[in-house]
Coordinates of C-alpha atoms in Angstrom, one line a residue:
Chain O
X5 CA 0.0 0.0 0.0
X6 CA 2.7 2.5 1.0
X7 CA 5.0 3.8 -1.7
X8 CA 6.9 6.7 -0.5
X9 CA 7.9 8.0 2.9
X10 CA 9.4 11.2 4.2
X11 CA 10.6 12.3 7.6
X12 CA 10.5 15.8 9.0
X13 CA 13.2 17.7 10.7
X14 CA 15.4 19.0 7.9
X15 CA 16.2 15.6 6.4
X16 CA 14.5 15.9 3.0
X17 CA 14.1 12.4 1.8
X18 CA 11.6 10.5 -0.2
X19 CA 11.9 6.8 -1.0
X20 CA 10.0 3.8 -2.0
X21 CA 9.1 1.8 1.0
X22 CA 9.4 -2.0 0.7
X23 CA 10.6 -5.0 2.8
X24 CA 13.0 -4.1 5.5
X25 CA 12.7 -0.4 5.2
X26 CA 8.9 -0.6 5.5
X27 CA 9.2 -2.8 8.6
X28 CA 11.7 -0.3 10.1
X29 CA 9.4 2.7 9.5
X30 CA 6.3 1.0 10.7
X31 CA 8.1 -0.5 13.7
X32 CA 9.2 2.9 14.9
X33 CA 5.6 4.2 15.0
X34 CA 2.9 3.7 17.6
X35 CA 0.1 5.7 15.9
X36 CA -1.0 5.8 12.3
X37 CA -3.4 8.4 10.9
X38 CA -5.2 7.3 7.8
X39 CA -6.9 9.3 5.1
X40 CA -9.9 7.3 3.8
X41 CA -11.2 8.1 0.3
X42 CA -8.5 6.9 -2.2
X43 CA -6.4 5.3 0.6
X44 CA -8.7 2.7 2.2
X45 CA -11.5 2.6 -0.3
X46 CA -13.0 4.0 -3.4
X47 CA -16.8 4.4 -3.1
X48 CA -18.0 1.2 -1.5
X49 CA -15.0 -1.0 -2.5
X50 CA -12.0 -1.4 -0.2
X51 CA -8.7 -1.0 -1.9
X52 CA -6.8 -4.3 -2.4
X53 CA -4.7 -5.2 0.6
X54 CA -5.7 -2.2 2.7
X55 CA -7.9 -4.1 5.1
X56 CA -5.3 -6.8 5.6
X57 CA -2.5 -4.3 6.1
X58 CA -4.5 -2.4 8.7
X59 CA -5.4 -5.7 10.4
X60 CA -1.7 -6.5 10.8
X61 CA -1.0 -3.1 12.2
X62 CA -3.8 -3.4 14.7
X63 CA -2.6 -6.9 15.7
X64 CA 0.9 -5.4 16.2
X65 CA -0.6 -3.0 18.8
X66 CA -0.6 0.2 16.7
X67 CA -3.2 2.9 17.4
X68 CA -5.1 3.5 14.1
X69 CA -7.0 6.8 13.6
X70 CA -8.9 8.1 10.6
X71 CA -8.6 11.7 9.4
X72 CA -10.8 12.6 6.5
X73 CA -11.9 15.9 4.8
X74 CA -15.1 14.3 3.7
X75 CA -17.9 16.0 5.6
X76 CA -20.7 13.7 4.5
X77 CA -20.4 11.1 7.2
X78 CA -20.5 11.1 11.0
X79 CA -17.8 9.5 13.2
X80 CA -20.4 6.8 13.8
X81 CA -21.0 6.2 10.1
X82 CA -17.3 5.9 9.4
X83 CA -16.9 3.3 12.1
X84 CA -19.7 1.3 10.5
X85 CA -18.1 1.6 7.0
X86 CA -14.7 0.5 8.3
X87 CA -16.4 -2.6 9.8
X88 CA -18.5 -3.3 6.7
X89 CA -15.4 -3.2 4.5
X90 CA -13.4 -5.6 6.7
X91 CA -11.1 -3.1 8.4
X92 CA -10.2 -3.6 12.1
X93 CA -13.0 -2.4 14.5
X94 CA -12.8 1.3 15.1
X95 CA -14.7 3.2 17.7
X96 CA -16.2 6.6 16.7
X97 CA -13.6 8.1 19.0
X98 CA -10.8 7.1 16.5
X99 CA -12.5 8.9 13.6
X100 CA -11.8 12.5 12.8
X101 CA -14.0 13.6 9.9
X102 CA -14.3 17.2 9.0
X103 CA -17.9 17.2 10.0
X104 CA -16.9 16.2 13.6
X105 CA -13.9 18.6 13.7
X106 CA -16.0 21.5 12.4
X107 CA -18.6 20.9 15.1
X108 CA -15.8 20.7 17.7
X109 CA -14.3 24.0 16.4
X110 CA -17.6 25.8 16.6
X111 CA -18.4 24.5 20.1
X112 CA -15.1 26.1 21.2
X113 CA -15.3 29.3 19.1
X114 CA -19.0 30.3 19.5
X115 CA -20.3 32.1 22.5
X116 CA -23.1 30.2 24.5
X117 CA -26.4 30.1 22.6
X118 CA -24.9 31.3 19.3
X119 CA -26.0 29.3 16.3
X120 CA -24.5 28.2 12.9
X121 CA -26.0 28.7 9.5
X122 CA -25.1 25.4 7.7
X123 CA -24.4 24.7 4.0
X124 CA -24.0 21.0 4.3
X125 CA -25.7 17.7 4.7
X126 CA -27.3 15.6 7.4
X127 CA -23.9 14.3 8.8
X128 CA -22.7 17.8 9.4
X129 CA -26.0 18.6 11.2
X130 CA -25.7 15.4 13.3
X131 CA -22.2 16.2 14.5
X132 CA -23.3 19.8 15.4
X133 CA -26.2 18.3 17.3
X134 CA -23.9 15.8 19.1
X135 CA -21.6 18.7 20.0
X136 CA -24.4 20.8 21.3
X137 CA -24.0 23.6 18.7
X138 CA -27.4 25.2 17.8
X139 CA -27.8 25.3 14.0
X140 CA -30.3 25.8 11.2
X141 CA -31.3 22.5 9.7
X142 CA -29.7 22.0 6.3
X143 CA -31.5 20.9 3.2
X144 CA -33.0 22.4 0.1
X145 CA -33.9 26.2 0.2
X146 CA -35.9 28.3 -2.1
X147 CA -35.6 32.0 -2.8
X148 CA -38.3 33.8 -0.8
X149 CA -39.8 35.7 -3.7
X150 CA -39.3 36.7 -7.3
X151 CA -37.1 39.8 -7.0
X152 CA -33.7 40.6 -5.4
X153 CA -35.4 43.0 -3.0
X154 CA -37.4 40.0 -1.6
X155 CA -34.3 37.9 -1.3
X156 CA -32.6 40.6 0.8
X157 CA -35.7 40.7 3.1
X158 CA -35.9 37.0 4.0
X159 CA -35.9 36.4 7.7
X160 CA -32.5 35.9 9.4
X161 CA -32.0 34.1 12.7
X162 CA -30.7 36.6 15.2
X163 CA -28.7 33.8 17.0
X164 CA -26.5 33.0 14.0
X165 CA -22.9 33.9 14.6
X166 CA -21.2 31.5 12.1
X167 CA -21.6 30.3 8.6
X168 CA -20.4 26.7 8.2
X169 CA -19.7 25.4 4.7
X170 CA -19.4 21.7 4.0
X171 CA -20.3 19.4 1.2
X172 CA -23.9 20.3 0.2
X173 CA -25.7 18.7 -2.7
X174 CA -28.5 21.2 -2.1
X175 CA -26.1 24.2 -2.5
X176 CA -28.0 26.9 -4.3
X177 CA -28.0 30.6 -5.0
X178 CA -30.7 31.0 -2.3
X179 CA -28.3 29.5 0.3
X180 CA -25.4 31.6 -1.0
X181 CA -27.6 34.7 -0.6
X182 CA -28.5 33.8 3.0
X183 CA -24.8 33.0 3.8
X184 CA -23.8 36.4 2.5
X185 CA -26.4 38.2 4.5
X186 CA -25.3 36.5 7.8
X187 CA -21.6 37.3 6.9
X188 CA -22.5 40.9 6.3
X189 CA -23.1 41.1 10.1
X190 CA -19.3 41.5 10.2
X191 CA -16.5 39.8 12.0
X192 CA -18.8 38.6 14.7
X193 CA -20.1 36.1 12.3
X194 CA -17.5 33.5 11.6
X195 CA -16.9 31.9 8.3
X196 CA -15.8 28.3 8.7
X197 CA -15.4 25.5 6.1
X198 CA -14.8 21.8 6.4
X199 CA -12.2 21.6 3.5
X200 CA -11.0 23.0 0.2
X201 CA -11.0 19.8 -1.8
X202 CA -12.3 21.2 -5.1
X203 CA -13.0 17.9 -6.9
X204 CA -14.1 14.5 -5.9
X205 CA -12.7 11.8 -8.2
X206 CA -15.1 8.9 -9.0
X207 CA -14.5 5.6 -10.8
X208 CA -13.6 5.7 -14.5
X209 CA -12.1 9.2 -14.6
X210 CA -15.4 10.9 -13.7
X211 CA -15.4 13.7 -11.1
X212 CA -17.9 15.9 -9.3
X213 CA -17.3 19.3 -7.7
X214 CA -16.0 19.3 -4.1
X215 CA -16.7 21.5 -1.1
X216 CA -13.9 23.8 -2.2
X217 CA -16.0 25.2 -5.0
X218 CA -18.8 26.1 -2.6
X219 CA -16.3 27.7 -0.2
X220 CA -14.9 29.8 -3.0
X221 CA -18.4 31.1 -3.9
X222 CA -19.1 32.1 -0.3
X223 CA -15.7 33.6 0.2
X224 CA -16.0 35.6 -3.1
X225 CA -19.4 37.0 -2.0
X226 CA -18.3 37.8 1.5
X227 CA -14.9 39.2 0.6
X228 CA -13.5 37.0 3.4
X229 CA -11.3 33.9 3.8
X230 CA -12.8 31.0 5.6
X231 CA -11.2 29.2 8.5
X232 CA -10.6 25.7 7.1
X233 CA -11.0 22.8 9.6
X234 CA -9.7 20.1 7.3
X235 CA -6.3 19.1 5.9
X236 CA -3.8 20.6 5.2
X237 CA -4.7 22.8 8.2
X238 CA -3.2 21.4 11.3
X239 CA -6.5 21.7 13.2
X240 CA -7.5 18.2 12.4
X241 CA -4.3 16.8 13.8
X242 CA -4.7 19.0 16.9
X243 CA -8.1 17.3 17.4
X244 CA -6.4 13.9 17.4
X245 CA -3.7 15.1 19.7
X246 CA -6.2 16.5 22.2
X247 CA -8.0 13.2 22.4
X248 CA -5.1 10.9 22.5
X249 CA -1.6 11.0 23.9
X250 CA 0.3 11.5 20.6
X251 CA 4.0 11.7 20.0
X252 CA 4.5 13.3 16.6
X253 CA 7.9 11.6 16.2
X254 CA 6.2 8.2 16.5
X255 CA 3.2 9.0 14.3
X256 CA 2.7 8.4 10.6
X257 CA 0.2 10.2 8.4
X258 CA -0.9 8.0 5.5
X259 CA -2.6 9.7 2.6
X260 CA -3.0 9.8 -1.2
X261 CA -2.6 13.6 -1.7
X262 CA 0.5 15.7 -1.4
X263 CA -1.5 18.9 -1.1
X264 CA -3.7 17.9 1.9
X265 CA -2.5 14.7 3.7
X266 CA 1.2 14.9 3.2
X267 CA 1.3 18.7 3.7
X268 CA -0.6 18.4 7.0
X269 CA 1.7 15.6 8.2
X270 CA 4.7 17.6 7.3
X271 CA 3.4 20.7 9.0
X272 CA 2.8 18.7 12.2
X273 CA 6.1 17.0 12.3
X274 CA 4.9 13.5 11.5
X275 CA 6.4 10.9 9.3
X276 CA 4.4 10.9 6.1
X277 CA 3.5 8.1 3.8
X278 CA 2.1 8.6 0.4
X279 CA 0.0 5.8 -1.1
X280 CA -0.1 5.9 -4.8
X281 CA -3.7 4.7 -4.8
X282 CA -5.6 8.0 -5.2
X283 CA -5.1 11.6 -6.3
X284 CA -1.3 12.0 -6.5
X285 CA 0.4 9.7 -9.1
X286 CA 4.0 8.6 -9.3
X287 CA 4.4 10.5 -12.5
X288 CA 3.1 13.7 -10.8
X289 CA 5.4 13.1 -7.9
X290 CA 8.5 12.7 -10.1
X291 CA 7.5 15.6 -12.3
X292 CA 7.0 17.9 -9.4
X293 CA 10.3 16.9 -7.9
X294 CA 12.1 17.5 -11.2
X295 CA 10.5 20.9 -11.7
X296 CA 11.6 21.9 -8.2
X297 CA 8.0 23.0 -7.4
X298 CA 8.6 22.4 -3.8
X299 CA 6.2 24.9 -2.1
X300 CA 3.8 22.2 -1.0
X301 CA 6.2 19.4 -0.4
X302 CA 9.6 20.7 0.3
X303 CA 10.3 17.5 2.1
X304 CA 10.2 15.4 -1.0
X305 CA 13.4 13.9 -2.4
X306 CA 13.3 11.0 -4.8
X307 CA 16.0 8.4 -5.1
Chain F
X20 CA -23.9 63.6 -12.2
X21 CA -20.3 63.4 -13.2
X22 CA -17.7 63.9 -10.5
X23 CA -14.2 63.0 -11.7
X24 CA -12.7 62.6 -15.1
X25 CA -9.4 61.2 -16.4
X26 CA -7.9 61.3 -19.8
X27 CA -5.7 58.6 -21.3
X28 CA -2.3 58.9 -23.0
X29 CA 0.1 59.3 -20.2
X30 CA -1.4 62.4 -18.8
X31 CA -2.5 61.0 -15.4
X32 CA -5.1 63.4 -14.2
X33 CA -8.2 63.2 -12.1
X34 CA -10.4 66.2 -11.3
X35 CA -13.8 67.2 -10.2
X36 CA -15.9 68.1 -13.2
X37 CA -18.2 71.2 -12.9
X38 CA -19.2 74.2 -14.9
X39 CA -16.8 75.2 -17.7
X40 CA -14.6 72.1 -17.4
X41 CA -17.6 69.8 -17.7
X42 CA -18.8 71.7 -20.7
X43 CA -15.4 71.4 -22.3
X44 CA -15.0 67.7 -21.7
X45 CA -18.5 66.9 -22.9
X46 CA -18.2 69.3 -25.9
X47 CA -15.2 67.3 -27.1
X48 CA -17.0 64.0 -27.2
X49 CA -19.4 62.7 -29.8
X50 CA -20.2 59.3 -28.0
X51 CA -20.9 58.5 -24.4
X52 CA -21.0 55.0 -23.0
X53 CA -23.1 54.6 -19.9
X54 CA -23.0 51.9 -17.3
X55 CA -26.6 51.5 -15.9
X56 CA -27.0 50.1 -12.4
X57 CA -25.7 52.8 -9.9
X58 CA -25.2 55.3 -12.7
X59 CA -28.6 55.8 -14.3
X60 CA -30.8 54.1 -11.7
X61 CA -31.0 52.0 -8.6
X62 CA -33.5 49.2 -9.0
X63 CA -36.6 50.8 -10.5
X64 CA -35.8 54.4 -9.5
X65 CA -33.9 56.7 -11.9
X66 CA -31.1 58.6 -10.1
X67 CA -31.8 62.3 -9.6
X68 CA -30.8 64.4 -12.6
X69 CA -29.6 61.5 -14.8
X70 CA -32.6 61.4 -17.2
X71 CA -32.4 65.2 -17.7
X72 CA -28.7 65.1 -18.2
X73 CA -28.9 62.4 -20.8
X74 CA -31.8 64.3 -22.5
X75 CA -29.6 67.3 -22.9
X76 CA -26.7 65.2 -24.3
X77 CA -29.1 63.6 -26.8
X78 CA -30.5 67.0 -27.8
X79 CA -26.9 68.2 -28.4
X80 CA -26.5 65.4 -30.9
X81 CA -24.3 63.0 -28.8
X82 CA -24.5 59.3 -29.5
X83 CA -25.5 57.5 -26.2
X84 CA -24.8 53.9 -25.7
X85 CA -25.3 51.6 -22.7
X86 CA -22.7 49.1 -21.6
X87 CA -23.7 46.9 -18.6
X88 CA -22.4 43.8 -17.0
X89 CA -25.9 42.9 -15.8
X90 CA -26.9 39.8 -17.7
X91 CA -30.5 39.6 -16.5
X92 CA -32.0 41.8 -19.3
X93 CA -32.1 41.7 -23.0
X94 CA -31.2 44.7 -25.2
X95 CA -34.9 45.1 -25.8
X96 CA -35.7 45.1 -22.1
X97 CA -33.1 47.7 -21.5
X98 CA -34.5 49.9 -24.2
X99 CA -37.9 49.6 -22.5
X100 CA -36.5 50.4 -19.0
X101 CA -34.7 53.5 -20.3
X102 CA -38.0 54.8 -21.8
X103 CA -40.0 53.9 -18.7
X104 CA -37.6 55.8 -16.4
X105 CA -37.7 58.9 -18.7
X106 CA -34.4 58.6 -20.4
X107 CA -34.0 59.5 -24.1
X108 CA -35.3 56.9 -26.5
X109 CA -32.7 54.2 -27.1
X110 CA -33.0 51.4 -29.8
X111 CA -31.9 47.9 -28.7
X112 CA -28.9 48.5 -31.1
X113 CA -27.5 51.1 -28.6
X114 CA -27.6 48.7 -25.7
X115 CA -24.6 46.4 -24.9
X116 CA -25.6 44.1 -22.0
X117 CA -23.4 41.2 -21.1
X118 CA -26.1 38.8 -22.1
X119 CA -26.1 40.2 -25.7
X120 CA -22.2 40.4 -25.8
X121 CA -21.9 36.8 -24.5
X122 CA -24.2 35.5 -27.2
X123 CA -22.3 37.5 -29.8
X124 CA -19.0 36.1 -28.5
X125 CA -20.3 32.5 -28.7
X126 CA -21.7 33.0 -32.2
X127 CA -18.2 33.9 -33.3
X128 CA -16.3 31.4 -31.2
X129 CA -18.3 28.2 -31.6
X130 CA -18.2 26.0 -34.7
X131 CA -21.6 25.6 -36.5
X132 CA -24.1 23.5 -34.7
X133 CA -22.2 23.6 -31.4
X134 CA -24.3 24.4 -28.3
X135 CA -23.9 26.1 -25.0
X136 CA -24.7 24.8 -21.5
X137 CA -26.1 27.9 -19.7
X138 CA -26.0 28.9 -16.1
X139 CA -28.2 32.0 -16.4
X140 CA -31.7 33.3 -16.7
X141 CA -34.3 33.9 -19.5
X142 CA -32.6 37.0 -20.8
X143 CA -29.3 35.1 -21.5
X144 CA -31.3 32.4 -23.3
X145 CA -33.2 35.0 -25.3
X146 CA -30.0 36.7 -26.5
X147 CA -28.5 33.3 -27.4
X148 CA -31.7 32.5 -29.4
X149 CA -31.6 35.9 -31.1
X150 CA -27.9 35.3 -32.1
X151 CA -28.7 31.8 -33.3
X152 CA -26.6 30.0 -30.7
X153 CA -28.1 26.6 -29.8
X154 CA -28.3 26.2 -26.0
X155 CA -29.8 24.1 -23.3
X156 CA -32.7 26.0 -21.7
X157 CA -31.8 27.4 -18.3
X158 CA -34.0 27.1 -15.2
X159 CA -34.0 24.9 -12.1
X160 CA -32.2 21.6 -12.3
X161 CA -32.3 18.7 -9.9
X162 CA -29.6 16.1 -9.2
X163 CA -30.5 12.9 -11.2
X164 CA -30.4 10.5 -8.3
X165 CA -29.3 10.1 -4.7
X166 CA -25.6 9.1 -5.1
X167 CA -22.5 10.8 -6.6
X168 CA -22.3 7.9 -9.1
X169 CA -25.8 8.8 -10.4
X170 CA -24.8 12.5 -10.8
X171 CA -21.8 11.5 -12.9
X172 CA -24.0 9.4 -15.2
X173 CA -26.7 12.1 -16.0
X174 CA -27.1 12.5 -19.8
X175 CA -24.8 15.1 -21.4
X176 CA -25.7 16.8 -24.7
X177 CA -23.0 15.8 -27.3
X178 CA -23.4 19.2 -29.1
X179 CA -22.2 21.2 -26.1
X180 CA -18.9 23.0 -26.7
X181 CA -19.2 25.8 -24.2
X182 CA -20.3 26.5 -20.7
X183 CA -21.7 30.0 -20.3
X184 CA -22.0 31.5 -16.7
X185 CA -24.3 34.5 -16.1
X186 CA -26.4 35.6 -13.2
X187 CA -28.5 32.6 -12.3
X188 CA -30.9 32.6 -9.4
X189 CA -31.3 28.9 -9.9
X190 CA -27.6 28.2 -9.6
X191 CA -27.2 24.9 -7.7
X192 CA -24.8 22.1 -7.0
X193 CA -26.6 20.0 -9.7
X194 CA -25.8 22.7 -12.3
X195 CA -22.2 23.1 -11.1
X196 CA -21.9 19.3 -11.5
X197 CA -23.1 19.3 -15.1
X198 CA -20.9 22.3 -15.9
X199 CA -17.8 20.5 -14.6
X200 CA -18.7 17.4 -16.6
X201 CA -18.9 19.4 -19.8
X202 CA -15.7 21.2 -19.1
X203 CA -13.9 17.9 -18.4
X204 CA -14.3 17.4 -22.2
X205 CA -11.2 19.6 -22.3
X206 CA -10.2 22.8 -24.1
X207 CA -12.7 22.1 -26.9
X208 CA -15.4 23.1 -24.4
X209 CA -15.1 26.8 -23.8
X210 CA -15.7 28.4 -20.4
X211 CA -17.3 31.9 -20.8
X212 CA -18.8 34.2 -18.3
X213 CA -20.7 37.4 -18.5
X214 CA -18.9 39.2 -15.7
X215 CA -17.0 39.0 -12.4
X216 CA -19.1 41.4 -10.3
X217 CA -19.2 39.5 -7.0
X218 CA -21.8 41.5 -5.2
X219 CA -24.9 43.4 -6.2
X220 CA -25.7 46.3 -3.9
X221 CA -29.3 47.0 -3.1
X222 CA -31.1 49.8 -1.3
X223 CA -30.3 50.4 2.4
X224 CA -26.8 48.7 2.5
X225 CA -28.2 45.3 1.6
X226 CA -26.4 43.2 -1.0
X227 CA -26.8 39.9 -2.8
X228 CA -24.2 37.7 -4.4
X229 CA -23.2 38.6 -8.0
X230 CA -22.3 36.4 -11.0
X231 CA -18.6 36.5 -10.0
X232 CA -19.4 34.1 -7.1
X233 CA -20.9 31.5 -9.5
X234 CA -18.0 32.0 -11.9
X235 CA -15.5 31.3 -9.1
X236 CA -17.3 28.1 -8.2
X237 CA -17.2 26.8 -11.8
X238 CA -13.6 27.9 -12.3
X239 CA -12.5 26.2 -9.1
X240 CA -14.2 22.9 -10.1
X241 CA -12.8 23.0 -13.7
X242 CA -9.3 24.3 -12.8
X243 CA -9.7 26.8 -15.6
X244 CA -10.1 30.5 -16.0
X245 CA -13.2 31.8 -17.7
X246 CA -13.2 34.2 -20.6
X247 CA -15.0 37.3 -19.3
X248 CA -17.2 39.1 -21.7
X249 CA -18.0 42.1 -19.4
X250 CA -16.1 45.0 -18.1
X251 CA -13.2 45.5 -17.4
X252 CA -12.5 43.2 -20.4
X253 CA -12.3 45.3 -23.5
X254 CA -14.6 42.9 -25.4
X255 CA -17.6 44.9 -24.5
X256 CA -16.1 48.1 -26.0
X257 CA -15.1 46.1 -29.1
X258 CA -18.7 45.2 -29.5
X259 CA -19.7 48.8 -29.5
X260 CA -16.9 49.7 -31.9
X261 CA -17.8 47.0 -34.3
X262 CA -21.4 48.3 -34.6
X263 CA -20.7 52.0 -34.6
X264 CA -18.0 54.2 -36.0
X265 CA -16.3 55.0 -32.8
X266 CA -13.3 57.4 -32.2
X267 CA -11.9 56.5 -28.8
X268 CA -10.5 60.0 -28.5
X269 CA -14.0 61.4 -28.7
X270 CA -15.7 58.8 -26.5
X271 CA -16.4 59.0 -22.8
X272 CA -17.0 56.0 -20.6
X273 CA -19.3 57.0 -17.7
X274 CA -19.5 54.6 -14.7
X275 CA -19.6 54.2 -10.9
X276 CA -16.9 51.6 -10.5
X277 CA -13.2 52.0 -10.8
X278 CA -12.5 48.3 -11.2
X279 CA -14.9 47.7 -14.1
X280 CA -16.1 50.8 -15.9
X281 CA -13.1 53.1 -15.5
X282 CA -10.6 50.3 -15.9
X283 CA -12.2 49.3 -19.2
X284 CA -12.4 52.9 -20.4
X285 CA -8.8 53.4 -19.6
X286 CA -7.8 50.2 -21.3
X287 CA -9.6 51.2 -24.5
X288 CA -8.2 54.8 -24.6
X289 CA -11.4 56.5 -23.7
X290 CA -12.0 59.6 -21.5
X291 CA -13.4 58.2 -18.3
X292 CA -15.9 59.8 -16.0
X293 CA -16.6 58.4 -12.6
X294 CA -20.0 59.2 -11.1
X295 CA -20.0 59.0 -7.3
X296 CA -23.5 57.6 -7.3
X297 CA -22.8 53.8 -6.9
X298 CA -20.1 51.5 -5.8
X299 CA -16.9 53.6 -5.7
X300 CA -17.1 56.5 -3.1
X301 CA -15.1 59.7 -2.9
X302 CA -13.4 58.5 0.3
X303 CA -12.4 55.3 -1.4
X304 CA -11.0 57.2 -4.4
X305 CA -9.0 59.5 -2.2
X306 CA -7.8 56.7 0.0
X307 CA -6.7 54.6 -3.0
X308 CA -4.9 57.6 -4.4
X309 CA -3.1 58.3 -1.2
X310 CA -2.1 54.7 -0.7
X311 CA -0.6 54.6 -4.2
X312 CA -2.6 51.5 -4.9
X313 CA -2.6 52.2 -8.6
X314 CA -2.8 48.8 -10.2
X315 CA -6.4 49.2 -11.2
X316 CA -6.4 52.9 -11.9
X317 CA -3.0 54.1 -12.8
X318 CA -4.7 57.0 -14.6
X319 CA -6.0 58.6 -11.4
X320 CA -4.6 61.8 -10.1
X321 CA -6.4 63.9 -7.7
X322 CA -6.1 67.7 -7.4

């Protein structure tokens, strides 16, 4: 599963991991953080060998956690999916999805009683409920009349102090309009988003737009930058570290994307392990290394 | 109505226009191009003095044209609105809205028989029809099933060779998804947008999101930059110049925004006239000048 590894701390190195080297790297770790889509599975199919590999790591006493930018499932639902696809049993506590992390962030950041306006799906709402963050229920929304003047007069909830943007298949101009109106309340209304992934790859080269597209629309309207909960922001790692006793030097971040998984791992001083099973390909990795485009992965060397 | 004027050709100058100076500047022009929203009217109310001023200019034999980024009306509808609000009679031929200009661009850019996928309203569709550009009818769209795999299997029209983004109150994730799928056909599928205005100011400090927000969402998904038909791109002026015999040295662009109207006028070698009746305020103008932020208006001097 693992193809390349890098270690932080000035030693820029990237190598193919196999046999003895793989055993040494894994042996030195006590915690592994796994991205999910493109690393453990694609859609409803586990990637070949992944479940068995994680089974061996669990049997060897490693702590396995799951960190995913996908905001369309709860911690609970991820636990069930892991079990369904044959991965070692995982409690919801070991799962750090961006829906959960966003709810956690808002619980800490909002004053008591303040509510969130949510562009997102049922999982995001469920995690907010679980965290005790008041919120408007997501779902389809219609414009409240035929003319712009009507749109700007639709009722606003006085308790709203944050706009939270996650993956929302019901995203619409009507919702964008309400989001802007809340954000025009000024800096007292936070703008928070689960992630910036701008495209979700599907089987056969197909793709659908990711949350990042919706975030851009809201940011453009509001003339503000969102606080991003997901990778590559370190907030997601901080969530793991606040729930478990984590030693970064003995932790490995396993992911399929340089610009989210590996960048976050590098930022947080973890060993990083790029699987070549998802977004970033070997050709891309070599091309980027040759072109010295190192802004996102200055830790990469290829030998 | 007019407050500040600048002339191209190296002489960076900006001054308040009144009395004799105003008469001299207007006397030297034979054509005036007017932005509409925030310059001639706000919503359904003409701005004080605007209709009378344009009446005098028309009586003096000036050619009056209208150039607006607003894509939600046809040329015909603008002609009717001008008449309704007491402006001098204008034929549709004198109106250059971004819906008309986008249709004109696509008529020139698309091969025969090629169609456009439209994020926009009825006016955009009407101008495409008038220009003879085949297109999918805009309006609300639903996702074609519950799961991402369904969304990526919805039927696509094989004739589509362009995605056109204008103001679309029915903008939705479903439409963003289809737009991305057409754009994934590669560079043979053009990405064209009417304008980048990201916010539409309404009465009383309210605002709604502008087309620019939708453009950003599509560009982010497609990893491509749209060709922008509207101001500050010079394409809109080129449309005017191809329909009338225009001498830039005797043409004045009248607008309320530095970043669209005045920038386009400056790019095209026109005299520019900033009304302080809309987006750009006098404070802003002075502040920008003092801070030497001249990238968008290197022509501005203030005395």
